[in-house]
PDB file of C-alpha atoms in Angstrom:
ATOM      1  CA  MET A   1     -30.140 -29.824   9.267  1.00 54.00           C
ATOM      2  CA  ASN A   2     -27.423 -31.701   7.361  1.00 71.00           C
ATOM      3  CA  ASP A   3     -23.722 -31.024   7.888  1.00 75.00           C
ATOM      4  CA  LYS A   4     -23.254 -28.859   4.795  1.00 77.00           C
ATOM      5  CA  LYS A   5     -26.206 -26.618   5.603  1.00 81.00           C
ATOM      6  CA  ASN A   6     -25.139 -26.366   9.243  1.00 79.00           C
ATOM      7  CA  ILE A   7     -21.625 -25.257   8.234  1.00 82.00           C
ATOM      8  CA  GLU A   8     -22.961 -22.745   5.703  1.00 85.00           C
ATOM      9  CA  SER A   9     -25.339 -21.349   8.305  1.00 86.00           C
ATOM     10  CA  LEU A  10     -22.569 -20.893  10.882  1.00 82.00           C
ATOM     11  CA  ILE A  11     -20.239 -19.342   8.300  1.00 85.00           C
ATOM     12  CA  GLY A  12     -22.994 -16.854   7.414  1.00 87.00           C
ATOM     13  CA  GLU A  13     -23.662 -16.029  11.076  1.00 85.00           C
ATOM     14  CA  GLY A  14     -19.967 -15.386  11.642  1.00 82.00           C
ATOM     15  CA  ARG A  15     -19.669 -13.149   8.600  1.00 88.00           C
ATOM     16  CA  ALA A  16     -22.725 -11.172   9.686  1.00 88.00           C
ATOM     17  CA  ALA A  17     -21.180 -10.655  13.130  1.00 83.00           C
ATOM     18  CA  LEU A  18     -17.862  -9.577  11.619  1.00 83.00           C
ATOM     19  CA  GLN A  19     -19.602  -7.074   9.336  1.00 84.00           C
ATOM     20  CA  LYS A  20     -21.046  -5.496  12.471  1.00 87.00           C
ATOM     21  CA  GLY A  21     -17.531  -5.263  13.924  1.00 87.00           C
ATOM     22  CA  ASP A  22     -18.111  -8.049  16.439  1.00 86.00           C
ATOM     23  CA  PHE A  23     -14.890 -10.017  15.981  1.00 85.00           C
ATOM     24  CA  SER A  24     -15.279 -12.004  19.218  1.00 86.00           C
ATOM     25  CA  SER A  25     -18.711 -13.346  18.270  1.00 89.00           C
ATOM     26  CA  ALA A  26     -17.582 -14.179  14.737  1.00 88.00           C
ATOM     27  CA  LYS A  27     -14.575 -16.069  16.082  1.00 89.00           C
ATOM     28  CA  GLU A  28     -16.671 -18.030  18.567  1.00 88.00           C
ATOM     29  CA  ILE A  29     -19.214 -18.957  15.883  1.00 88.00           C
ATOM     30  CA  TRP A  30     -16.470 -20.204  13.548  1.00 89.00           C
ATOM     31  CA  LYS A  31     -14.831 -22.080  16.416  1.00 91.00           C
ATOM     32  CA  ARG A  32     -18.080 -23.985  16.814  1.00 87.00           C
ATOM     33  CA  ILE A  33     -17.561 -25.251  13.264  1.00 88.00           C
ATOM     34  CA  ILE A  34     -14.061 -26.433  14.198  1.00 90.00           C
ATOM     35  CA  GLU A  35     -15.395 -28.185  17.294  1.00 89.00           C
ATOM     36  CA  GLN A  36     -18.052 -30.012  15.293  1.00 88.00           C
ATOM     37  CA  TYR A  37     -16.039 -30.456  12.083  1.00 89.00           C
ATOM     38  CA  PRO A  38     -12.328 -30.320  12.992  1.00 90.00           C
ATOM     39  CA  GLU A  39     -11.214 -30.917   9.404  1.00 91.00           C
ATOM     40  CA  ASN A  40     -13.144 -27.939   8.046  1.00 92.00           C
ATOM     41  CA  ALA A  41     -10.403 -25.760   6.522  1.00 95.00           C
ATOM     42  CA  THR A  42     -12.710 -22.835   5.730  1.00 93.00           C
ATOM     43  CA  ALA A  43     -13.388 -22.099   9.402  1.00 93.00           C
ATOM     44  CA  TYR A  44      -9.660 -21.924  10.160  1.00 94.00           C
ATOM     45  CA  ASN A  45      -9.153 -19.647   7.179  1.00 94.00           C
ATOM     46  CA  LEU A  46     -12.003 -17.331   8.206  1.00 94.00           C
ATOM     47  CA  ILE A  47     -10.643 -16.928  11.726  1.00 94.00           C
ATOM     48  CA  GLY A  48      -7.143 -16.382  10.337  1.00 95.00           C
ATOM     49  CA  THR A  49      -8.231 -13.663   7.919  1.00 93.00           C
ATOM     50  CA  ALA A  50     -10.231 -11.975  10.683  1.00 93.00           C
ATOM     51  CA  TYR A  51      -7.088 -11.893  12.830  1.00 93.00           C
ATOM     52  CA  LEU A  52      -5.193 -10.507   9.834  1.00 94.00           C
ATOM     53  CA  GLN A  53      -7.706  -7.651   9.551  1.00 90.00           C
ATOM     54  CA  LYS A  54      -7.175  -6.932  13.253  1.00 91.00           C
ATOM     55  CA  GLY A  55      -3.393  -6.907  12.747  1.00 93.00           C
ATOM     56  CA  ASP A  56      -2.726  -9.959  14.926  1.00 95.00           C
ATOM     57  CA  LEU A  57      -0.278 -11.597  12.534  1.00 96.00           C
ATOM     58  CA  LYS A  58       0.777 -14.455  14.820  1.00 96.00           C
ATOM     59  CA  GLU A  59      -2.766 -15.735  15.305  1.00 96.00           C
ATOM     60  CA  ALA A  60      -3.526 -15.098  11.631  1.00 96.00           C
ATOM     61  CA  ARG A  61      -0.569 -17.213  10.541  1.00 97.00           C
ATOM     62  CA  ASP A  62      -1.433 -20.026  12.970  1.00 97.00           C
ATOM     63  CA  TYR A  63      -5.026 -20.345  11.783  1.00 96.00           C
ATOM     64  CA  ILE A  64      -4.291 -19.991   8.065  1.00 97.00           C
ATOM     65  CA  LYS A  65      -1.512 -22.559   8.439  1.00 97.00           C
ATOM     66  CA  GLN A  66      -4.099 -24.946   9.903  1.00 96.00           C
ATOM     67  CA  ALA A  67      -6.341 -24.248   6.911  1.00 97.00           C
ATOM     68  CA  LEU A  68      -3.508 -25.013   4.482  1.00 98.00           C
ATOM     69  CA  GLN A  69      -2.673 -28.227   6.304  1.00 97.00           C
ATOM     70  CA  ARG A  70      -6.222 -29.377   5.580  1.00 96.00           C
ATOM     71  CA  GLU A  71      -6.419 -28.039   2.011  1.00 97.00           C
ATOM     72  CA  ASN A  72      -2.886 -27.548   0.742  1.00 96.00           C
ATOM     73  CA  LYS A  73      -3.955 -26.837  -2.824  1.00 97.00           C
ATOM     74  CA  ASN A  74      -6.389 -24.044  -2.001  1.00 98.00           C
ATOM     75  CA  PRO A  75      -5.119 -20.859  -3.741  1.00 98.00           C
ATOM     76  CA  ALA A  76      -7.233 -18.531  -1.586  1.00 97.00           C
ATOM     77  CA  PHE A  77      -5.547 -19.869   1.549  1.00 97.00           C
ATOM     78  CA  MET A  78      -2.135 -19.418  -0.108  1.00 98.00           C
ATOM     79  CA  TYR A  79      -3.038 -15.827  -0.931  1.00 98.00           C
ATOM     80  CA  ASN A  80      -4.105 -15.130   2.650  1.00 97.00           C
ATOM     81  CA  MET A  81      -0.881 -16.605   3.996  1.00 98.00           C
ATOM     82  CA  ALA A  82       1.026 -14.468   1.496  1.00 98.00           C
ATOM     83  CA  ALA A  83      -0.796 -11.405   2.865  1.00 97.00           C
ATOM     84  CA  VAL A  84       0.343 -12.354   6.382  1.00 97.00           C
ATOM     85  CA  GLU A  85       3.938 -12.771   5.221  1.00 98.00           C
ATOM     86  CA  MET A  86       3.772  -9.453   3.372  1.00 97.00           C
ATOM     87  CA  ALA A  87       2.574  -7.719   6.537  1.00 96.00           C
ATOM     88  CA  ASN A  88       5.512  -9.285   8.364  1.00 95.00           C
ATOM     89  CA  GLY A  89       7.947  -8.138   5.685  1.00 96.00           C
ATOM     90  CA  ASN A  90       8.883 -11.686   4.648  1.00 97.00           C
ATOM     91  CA  ILE A  91       8.901 -11.144   0.902  1.00 97.00           C
ATOM     92  CA  ASP A  92      10.440 -14.387  -0.409  1.00 97.00           C
ATOM     93  CA  PRO A  93       7.632 -16.580   1.016  1.00 98.00           C
ATOM     94  CA  VAL A  94       5.080 -14.150  -0.443  1.00 98.00           C
ATOM     95  CA  ILE A  95       6.431 -14.691  -3.944  1.00 98.00           C
ATOM     96  CA  LYS A  96       6.586 -18.474  -3.543  1.00 98.00           C
ATOM     97  CA  LEU A  97       3.045 -18.686  -2.197  1.00 98.00           C
ATOM     98  CA  LEU A  98       1.571 -16.452  -4.888  1.00 98.00           C
ATOM     99  CA  GLU A  99       3.379 -18.149  -7.747  1.00 98.00           C
ATOM    100  CA  LEU A 100       1.994 -21.452  -6.478  1.00 98.00           C
ATOM    101  CA  ALA A 101      -1.510 -19.976  -6.030  1.00 98.00           C
ATOM    102  CA  LEU A 102      -1.412 -18.702  -9.620  1.00 98.00           C
ATOM    103  CA  THR A 103      -0.774 -22.215 -10.922  1.00 98.00           C
ATOM    104  CA  TYR A 104      -4.230 -23.091  -9.581  1.00 97.00           C
ATOM    105  CA  GLU A 105      -6.013 -19.798 -10.288  1.00 97.00           C
ATOM    106  CA  SER A 106      -4.184 -17.702 -12.853  1.00 97.00           C
ATOM    107  CA  HIS A 107      -7.024 -15.248 -13.518  1.00 97.00           C
ATOM    108  CA  ASN A 108      -7.305 -13.727 -10.060  1.00 98.00           C
ATOM    109  CA  PRO A 109      -6.271 -10.036 -10.239  1.00 98.00           C
ATOM    110  CA  SER A 110      -5.661  -9.813  -6.479  1.00 97.00           C
ATOM    111  CA  TYR A 111      -3.003 -12.523  -6.663  1.00 98.00           C
ATOM    112  CA  TRP A 112      -1.157 -10.701  -9.456  1.00 98.00           C
ATOM    113  CA  SER A 113      -1.420  -7.371  -7.638  1.00 98.00           C
ATOM    114  CA  LEU A 114       0.039  -8.709  -4.401  1.00 98.00           C
ATOM    115  CA  LEU A 115       2.788 -10.426  -6.390  1.00 98.00           C
ATOM    116  CA  GLY A 116       3.553  -7.064  -7.978  1.00 98.00           C
ATOM    117  CA  GLN A 117       3.815  -5.504  -4.522  1.00 98.00           C
ATOM    118  CA  ALA A 118       6.247  -8.225  -3.438  1.00 98.00           C
ATOM    119  CA  PHE A 119       8.489  -7.672  -6.451  1.00 98.00           C
ATOM    120  CA  TYR A 120       8.255  -3.907  -5.927  1.00 98.00           C
ATOM    121  CA  ARG A 121       9.388  -4.303  -2.320  1.00 97.00           C
ATOM    122  CA  GLN A 122      12.440  -6.184  -3.623  1.00 97.00           C
ATOM    123  CA  ASP A 123      13.139  -3.416  -6.178  1.00 97.00           C
ATOM    124  CA  LYS A 124      12.451  -5.877  -8.992  1.00 98.00           C
ATOM    125  CA  LEU A 125      10.534  -3.252 -10.891  1.00 98.00           C
ATOM    126  CA  LEU A 126      10.303  -4.990 -14.261  1.00 98.00           C
ATOM    127  CA  GLN A 127       8.774  -8.074 -12.639  1.00 98.00           C
ATOM    128  CA  ALA A 128       6.486  -5.843 -10.586  1.00 98.00           C
ATOM    129  CA  ILE A 129       5.320  -4.106 -13.764  1.00 98.00           C
ATOM    130  CA  GLN A 130       4.583  -7.454 -15.437  1.00 98.00           C
ATOM    131  CA  ALA A 131       2.521  -8.607 -12.454  1.00 98.00           C
ATOM    132  CA  TYR A 132       0.642  -5.302 -12.166  1.00 98.00           C
ATOM    133  CA  ARG A 133      -0.094  -5.391 -15.899  1.00 98.00           C
ATOM    134  CA  ARG A 134      -1.636  -8.859 -15.551  1.00 98.00           C
ATOM    135  CA  SER A 135      -3.751  -7.611 -12.660  1.00 98.00           C
ATOM    136  CA  ALA A 136      -4.811  -4.509 -14.602  1.00 98.00           C
ATOM    137  CA  VAL A 137      -5.844  -6.582 -17.626  1.00 98.00           C
ATOM    138  CA  LEU A 138      -8.005  -8.781 -15.393  1.00 98.00           C
ATOM    139  CA  ALA A 139      -9.449  -5.832 -13.444  1.00 97.00           C
ATOM    140  CA  PRO A 140      -9.073  -2.754 -15.693  1.00 96.00           C
ATOM    141  CA  ASN A 141     -11.124  -0.485 -13.437  1.00 96.00           C
ATOM    142  CA  ASN A 142      -9.138  -1.047 -10.256  1.00 97.00           C
ATOM    143  CA  ALA A 143      -7.600   2.329  -9.429  1.00 97.00           C
ATOM    144  CA  ASP A 144      -5.348   0.868  -6.721  1.00 97.00           C
ATOM    145  CA  THR A 145      -3.672  -1.488  -9.175  1.00 97.00           C
ATOM    146  CA  LEU A 146      -3.248   1.314 -11.711  1.00 98.00           C
ATOM    147  CA  LEU A 147      -1.640   3.496  -9.047  1.00 97.00           C
ATOM    148  CA  LYS A 148       0.845   0.729  -8.239  1.00 98.00           C
ATOM    149  CA  LEU A 149       1.531   0.103 -11.916  1.00 98.00           C
ATOM    150  CA  GLY A 150       2.065   3.825 -12.499  1.00 98.00           C
ATOM    151  CA  SER A 151       4.493   4.031  -9.567  1.00 97.00           C
ATOM    152  CA  ALA A 152       6.487   1.045 -10.839  1.00 98.00           C
ATOM    153  CA  LEU A 153       6.643   2.521 -14.359  1.00 98.00           C
ATOM    154  CA  PHE A 154       7.779   5.817 -12.830  1.00 97.00           C
ATOM    155  CA  GLY A 155      10.537   3.929 -11.010  1.00 96.00           C
ATOM    156  CA  THR A 156      11.853   2.642 -14.342  1.00 97.00           C
ATOM    157  CA  ARG A 157      11.712   6.180 -15.788  1.00 97.00           C
ATOM    158  CA  LYS A 158       8.872   5.323 -18.173  1.00 97.00           C
ATOM    159  CA  PHE A 159       7.266   8.648 -17.369  1.00 97.00           C
ATOM    160  CA  VAL A 160       4.957   8.947 -20.382  1.00 97.00           C
ATOM    161  CA  GLU A 161       3.504   5.481 -19.879  1.00 98.00           C
ATOM    162  CA  ALA A 162       3.202   6.129 -16.146  1.00 98.00           C
ATOM    163  CA  ALA A 163       1.260   9.313 -16.881  1.00 98.00           C
ATOM    164  CA  LEU A 164      -1.118   7.489 -19.220  1.00 98.00           C
ATOM    165  CA  VAL A 165      -1.816   4.794 -16.622  1.00 98.00           C
ATOM    166  CA  LEU A 166      -2.290   7.365 -13.860  1.00 98.00           C
ATOM    167  CA  GLN A 167      -4.590   9.467 -16.059  1.00 98.00           C
ATOM    168  CA  HIS A 168      -6.865   6.450 -16.366  1.00 97.00           C
ATOM    169  CA  ALA A 169      -6.677   5.896 -12.604  1.00 98.00           C
ATOM    170  CA  THR A 170      -7.687   9.493 -11.878  1.00 97.00           C
ATOM    171  CA  LEU A 171     -10.660   9.158 -14.226  1.00 97.00           C
ATOM    172  CA  LEU A 172     -11.796   6.171 -12.158  1.00 97.00           C
ATOM    173  CA  ALA A 173     -11.181   7.878  -8.799  1.00 97.00           C
ATOM    174  CA  PRO A 174     -10.897  11.649  -9.359  1.00 97.00           C
ATOM    175  CA  GLU A 175     -11.181  12.492  -5.657  1.00 96.00           C
ATOM    176  CA  ARG A 176      -8.195  10.410  -4.525  1.00 97.00           C
ATOM    177  CA  ALA A 177      -5.394  12.795  -3.661  1.00 97.00           C
ATOM    178  CA  GLU A 178      -2.587  10.238  -3.885  1.00 97.00           C
ATOM    179  CA  LEU A 179      -3.527   9.413  -7.481  1.00 97.00           C
ATOM    180  CA  VAL A 180      -3.594  13.062  -8.509  1.00 98.00           C
ATOM    181  CA  ASN A 181      -0.268  13.615  -6.720  1.00 98.00           C
ATOM    182  CA  GLU A 182       1.374  10.703  -8.554  1.00 97.00           C
ATOM    183  CA  LEU A 183       0.103  12.013 -11.878  1.00 98.00           C
ATOM    184  CA  GLY A 184       1.540  15.416 -10.998  1.00 98.00           C
ATOM    185  CA  CYS A 185       4.892  13.751 -10.287  1.00 97.00           C
ATOM    186  CA  ALA A 186       4.818  12.062 -13.699  1.00 97.00           C
ATOM    187  CA  TYR A 187       4.193  15.396 -15.410  1.00 98.00           C
ATOM    188  CA  LYS A 188       6.994  16.942 -13.334  1.00 97.00           C
ATOM    189  CA  ALA A 189       9.396  14.221 -14.459  1.00 97.00           C
ATOM    190  CA  MET A 190       8.375  14.887 -18.080  1.00 97.00           C
ATOM    191  CA  GLY A 191       9.242  18.565 -17.634  1.00 96.00           C
ATOM    192  CA  LEU A 192       5.610  19.680 -17.909  1.00 97.00           C
ATOM    193  CA  LEU A 193       5.850  21.842 -14.815  1.00 97.00           C
ATOM    194  CA  GLY A 194       2.725  23.947 -15.378  1.00 96.00           C
ATOM    195  CA  ILE A 195       0.440  20.917 -15.656  1.00 97.00           C
ATOM    196  CA  ALA A 196       2.340  19.261 -12.783  1.00 98.00           C
ATOM    197  CA  VAL A 197       1.685  22.239 -10.496  1.00 98.00           C
ATOM    198  CA  GLN A 198      -2.028  22.183 -11.351  1.00 98.00           C
ATOM    199  CA  HIS A 199      -2.307  18.518 -10.367  1.00 98.00           C
ATOM    200  CA  LEU A 200      -0.210  18.873  -7.226  1.00 98.00           C
ATOM    201  CA  GLN A 201      -2.277  21.850  -6.066  1.00 98.00           C
ATOM    202  CA  LYS A 202      -5.439  19.861  -6.740  1.00 98.00           C
ATOM    203  CA  ALA A 203      -4.049  16.897  -4.762  1.00 98.00           C
ATOM    204  CA  PHE A 204      -3.359  19.137  -1.766  1.00 97.00           C
ATOM    205  CA  LYS A 205      -6.817  20.693  -2.042  1.00 98.00           C
ATOM    206  CA  LEU A 206      -8.376  17.212  -2.074  1.00 98.00           C
ATOM    207  CA  ASP A 207      -6.510  16.248   1.088  1.00 97.00           C
ATOM    208  CA  PRO A 208      -4.784  19.061   3.017  1.00 97.00           C
ATOM    209  CA  GLN A 209      -3.135  16.471   5.290  1.00 95.00           C
ATOM    210  CA  GLN A 210      -1.239  14.950   2.356  1.00 95.00           C
ATOM    211  CA  ILE A 211       2.367  16.087   2.723  1.00 97.00           C
ATOM    212  CA  ASN A 212       3.721  14.814  -0.594  1.00 97.00           C
ATOM    213  CA  PRO A 213       1.990  17.395  -2.824  1.00 97.00           C
ATOM    214  CA  LEU A 214       3.553  20.179  -0.759  1.00 97.00           C
ATOM    215  CA  ILE A 215       6.996  18.572  -1.014  1.00 97.00           C
ATOM    216  CA  ASN A 216       6.636  18.186  -4.764  1.00 97.00           C
ATOM    217  CA  LEU A 217       5.396  21.761  -5.170  1.00 98.00           C
ATOM    218  CA  GLY A 218       8.299  22.956  -3.061  1.00 97.00           C
ATOM    219  CA  THR A 219      10.858  21.169  -5.224  1.00 97.00           C
ATOM    220  CA  ILE A 220       9.337  22.658  -8.381  1.00 97.00           C
ATOM    221  CA  SER A 221       9.490  26.148  -6.858  1.00 97.00           C
ATOM    222  CA  TYR A 222      13.137  25.571  -5.943  1.00 96.00           C
ATOM    223  CA  GLN A 223      13.879  24.393  -9.512  1.00 94.00           C
ATOM    224  CA  GLN A 224      12.264  27.585 -10.802  1.00 95.00           C
ATOM    225  CA  ILE A 225      14.414  29.619  -8.369  1.00 95.00           C
ATOM    226  CA  LYS A 226      11.323  30.769  -6.478  1.00 96.00           C
ATOM    227  CA  ILE A 227      13.191  30.427  -3.193  1.00 96.00           C
ATOM    228  CA  GLY A 228      10.742  32.234  -0.923  1.00 96.00           C
ATOM    229  CA  GLU A 229       7.826  30.205  -2.249  1.00 97.00           C
ATOM    230  CA  ALA A 230       9.779  26.963  -1.842  1.00 97.00           C
ATOM    231  CA  ILE A 231      10.568  27.788   1.800  1.00 97.00           C
ATOM    232  CA  ARG A 232       6.928  28.685   2.439  1.00 97.00           C
ATOM    233  CA  LEU A 233       5.758  25.361   0.994  1.00 98.00           C
ATOM    234  CA  PHE A 234       8.274  23.300   2.976  1.00 97.00           C
ATOM    235  CA  GLU A 235       7.465  25.191   6.186  1.00 97.00           C
ATOM    236  CA  ARG A 236       3.795  24.463   5.539  1.00 97.00           C
ATOM    237  CA  ALA A 237       4.678  20.792   5.101  1.00 97.00           C
ATOM    238  CA  LEU A 238       6.352  20.811   8.520  1.00 97.00           C
ATOM    239  CA  LYS A 239       3.015  21.804  10.048  1.00 96.00           C
ATOM    240  CA  ILE A 240       1.748  18.403   8.876  1.00 96.00           C
ATOM    241  CA  ASP A 241       4.844  16.479   9.986  1.00 95.00           C
ATOM    242  CA  GLN A 242       7.430  18.512  11.870  1.00 94.00           C
ATOM    243  CA  ASN A 243      10.044  15.756  11.563  1.00 93.00           C
ATOM    244  CA  HIS A 244       9.693  14.720   7.924  1.00 96.00           C
ATOM    245  CA  PRO A 245      13.277  14.027   6.729  1.00 95.00           C
ATOM    246  CA  ARG A 246      12.716  14.961   3.070  1.00 96.00           C
ATOM    247  CA  VAL A 247      11.328  18.343   4.068  1.00 97.00           C
ATOM    248  CA  HIS A 248      14.255  19.086   6.397  1.00 97.00           C
ATOM    249  CA  ASN A 249      16.735  17.892   3.775  1.00 96.00           C
ATOM    250  CA  ASN A 250      15.215  20.223   1.183  1.00 96.00           C
ATOM    251  CA  LEU A 251      15.234  23.148   3.593  1.00 97.00           C
ATOM    252  CA  GLY A 252      18.850  22.356   4.444  1.00 96.00           C
ATOM    253  CA  LYS A 253      19.707  22.473   0.734  1.00 95.00           C
ATOM    254  CA  ILE A 254      17.936  25.813   0.293  1.00 96.00           C
ATOM    255  CA  TYR A 255      19.531  27.506   3.310  1.00 96.00           C
ATOM    256  CA  SER A 256      22.944  26.145   2.306  1.00 95.00           C
ATOM    257  CA  SER A 257      22.528  27.714  -1.151  1.00 94.00           C
ATOM    258  CA  LEU A 258      21.656  30.996   0.573  1.00 95.00           C
ATOM    259  CA  GLY A 259      24.807  30.831   2.678  1.00 95.00           C
ATOM    260  CA  GLU A 260      22.809  30.434   5.903  1.00 95.00           C
ATOM    261  CA  HIS A 261      24.900  27.477   7.020  1.00 93.00           C
ATOM    262  CA  GLU A 262      23.852  27.319  10.660  1.00 94.00           C
ATOM    263  CA  GLN A 263      20.178  27.060   9.723  1.00 94.00           C
ATOM    264  CA  ALA A 264      21.057  24.576   6.977  1.00 94.00           C
ATOM    265  CA  LEU A 265      22.909  22.350   9.455  1.00 95.00           C
ATOM    266  CA  THR A 266      19.926  22.421  11.802  1.00 95.00           C
ATOM    267  CA  HIS A 267      17.672  21.075   9.062  1.00 96.00           C
ATOM    268  CA  TYR A 268      20.215  18.545   7.832  1.00 95.00           C
ATOM    269  CA  ASP A 269      20.500  17.249  11.396  1.00 94.00           C
ATOM    270  CA  ARG A 270      16.709  16.899  11.618  1.00 93.00           C
ATOM    271  CA  ALA A 271      16.813  14.894   8.360  1.00 92.00           C
ATOM    272  CA  LEU A 272      19.157  12.246   9.803  1.00 90.00           C
ATOM    273  CA  PRO A 273      17.595   8.795  10.436  1.00 77.00           C
ATOM    274  CA  ASN A 274      18.648   8.731  14.102  1.00 58.00           C
ATOM    275  CA  HIS A 275      17.042  12.066  14.909  1.00 54.00           C
ATOM    276  CA  PRO A 276      14.292  11.628  17.547  1.00 45.00           C
ATOM    277  CA  ARG A 277      10.905  11.632  15.821  1.00 40.00           C
ATOM    278  CA  PRO A 278       7.859  11.681  18.070  1.00 38.00           C
ATOM    279  CA  VAL A 279       5.680  12.161  14.977  1.00 33.00           C
ATOM    280  CA  THR A 280       5.342   9.241  12.564  1.00 33.00           C
ATOM    281  CA  VAL A 281       7.185   9.903   9.332  1.00 31.00           C
ATOM    282  CA  GLN A 282       4.926   9.832   6.292  1.00 33.00           C
ATOM    283  CA  ASN A 283       6.362   8.251   3.144  1.00 31.00           C
TER     284      ASN A 283
END
């Protein structure tokens, strides 16, 4: 077997092992490539991306860095390193890596989408929208990208456009609760409360562990001065996450408006960032 066929065979064996969830075997197979062909960048990249999937960011960075040292103009390796940096919260390197990757491969929707996420994390919403738009043009049926684009448009108060984008996303993935919830939020922001409630109720029905539809329904009820219903919805949300700060803040606001100041203070205290939270806060 010649070198190229041997490498391809080992790469295939490793991928097959990884698909079965056998990370250790996949890693050992790909390490055999490195032992036989130490300048093979693909093997380093494969091990690095496998570590990234496992959440071991240090090992992922080390291996992908080795891949880039061997092929420093490979946009896929740049993208994978950007994904590592994103997971670490290092946004500036993400942008630099992706902008460089796009000079080599400008028609890759994943690169534009991750760039949009980086800009979004920096609150550069207009740049995020531009990047998400490029990704959506290249992959028009990607519901995840449309969700991100809709959220960024919402953040710039372009509610009608956000709703149109999110409508398309829900047509592509009608069973995804977070998409239906976001569309409900867009309708809420447009003042179309009846349609908003329908979508938010549907989102909660699709996934009863989603807390955001309940929060959004609760705020609409409060706006409509349906105080008892708002309290019921927020109390129901606390059954999903008993320490969610937005829920406690809203309950504090309601009880304060009712003149029940002691109960309001209790909820406001639970909403503070330094309040002990054994349950993970859902965003």
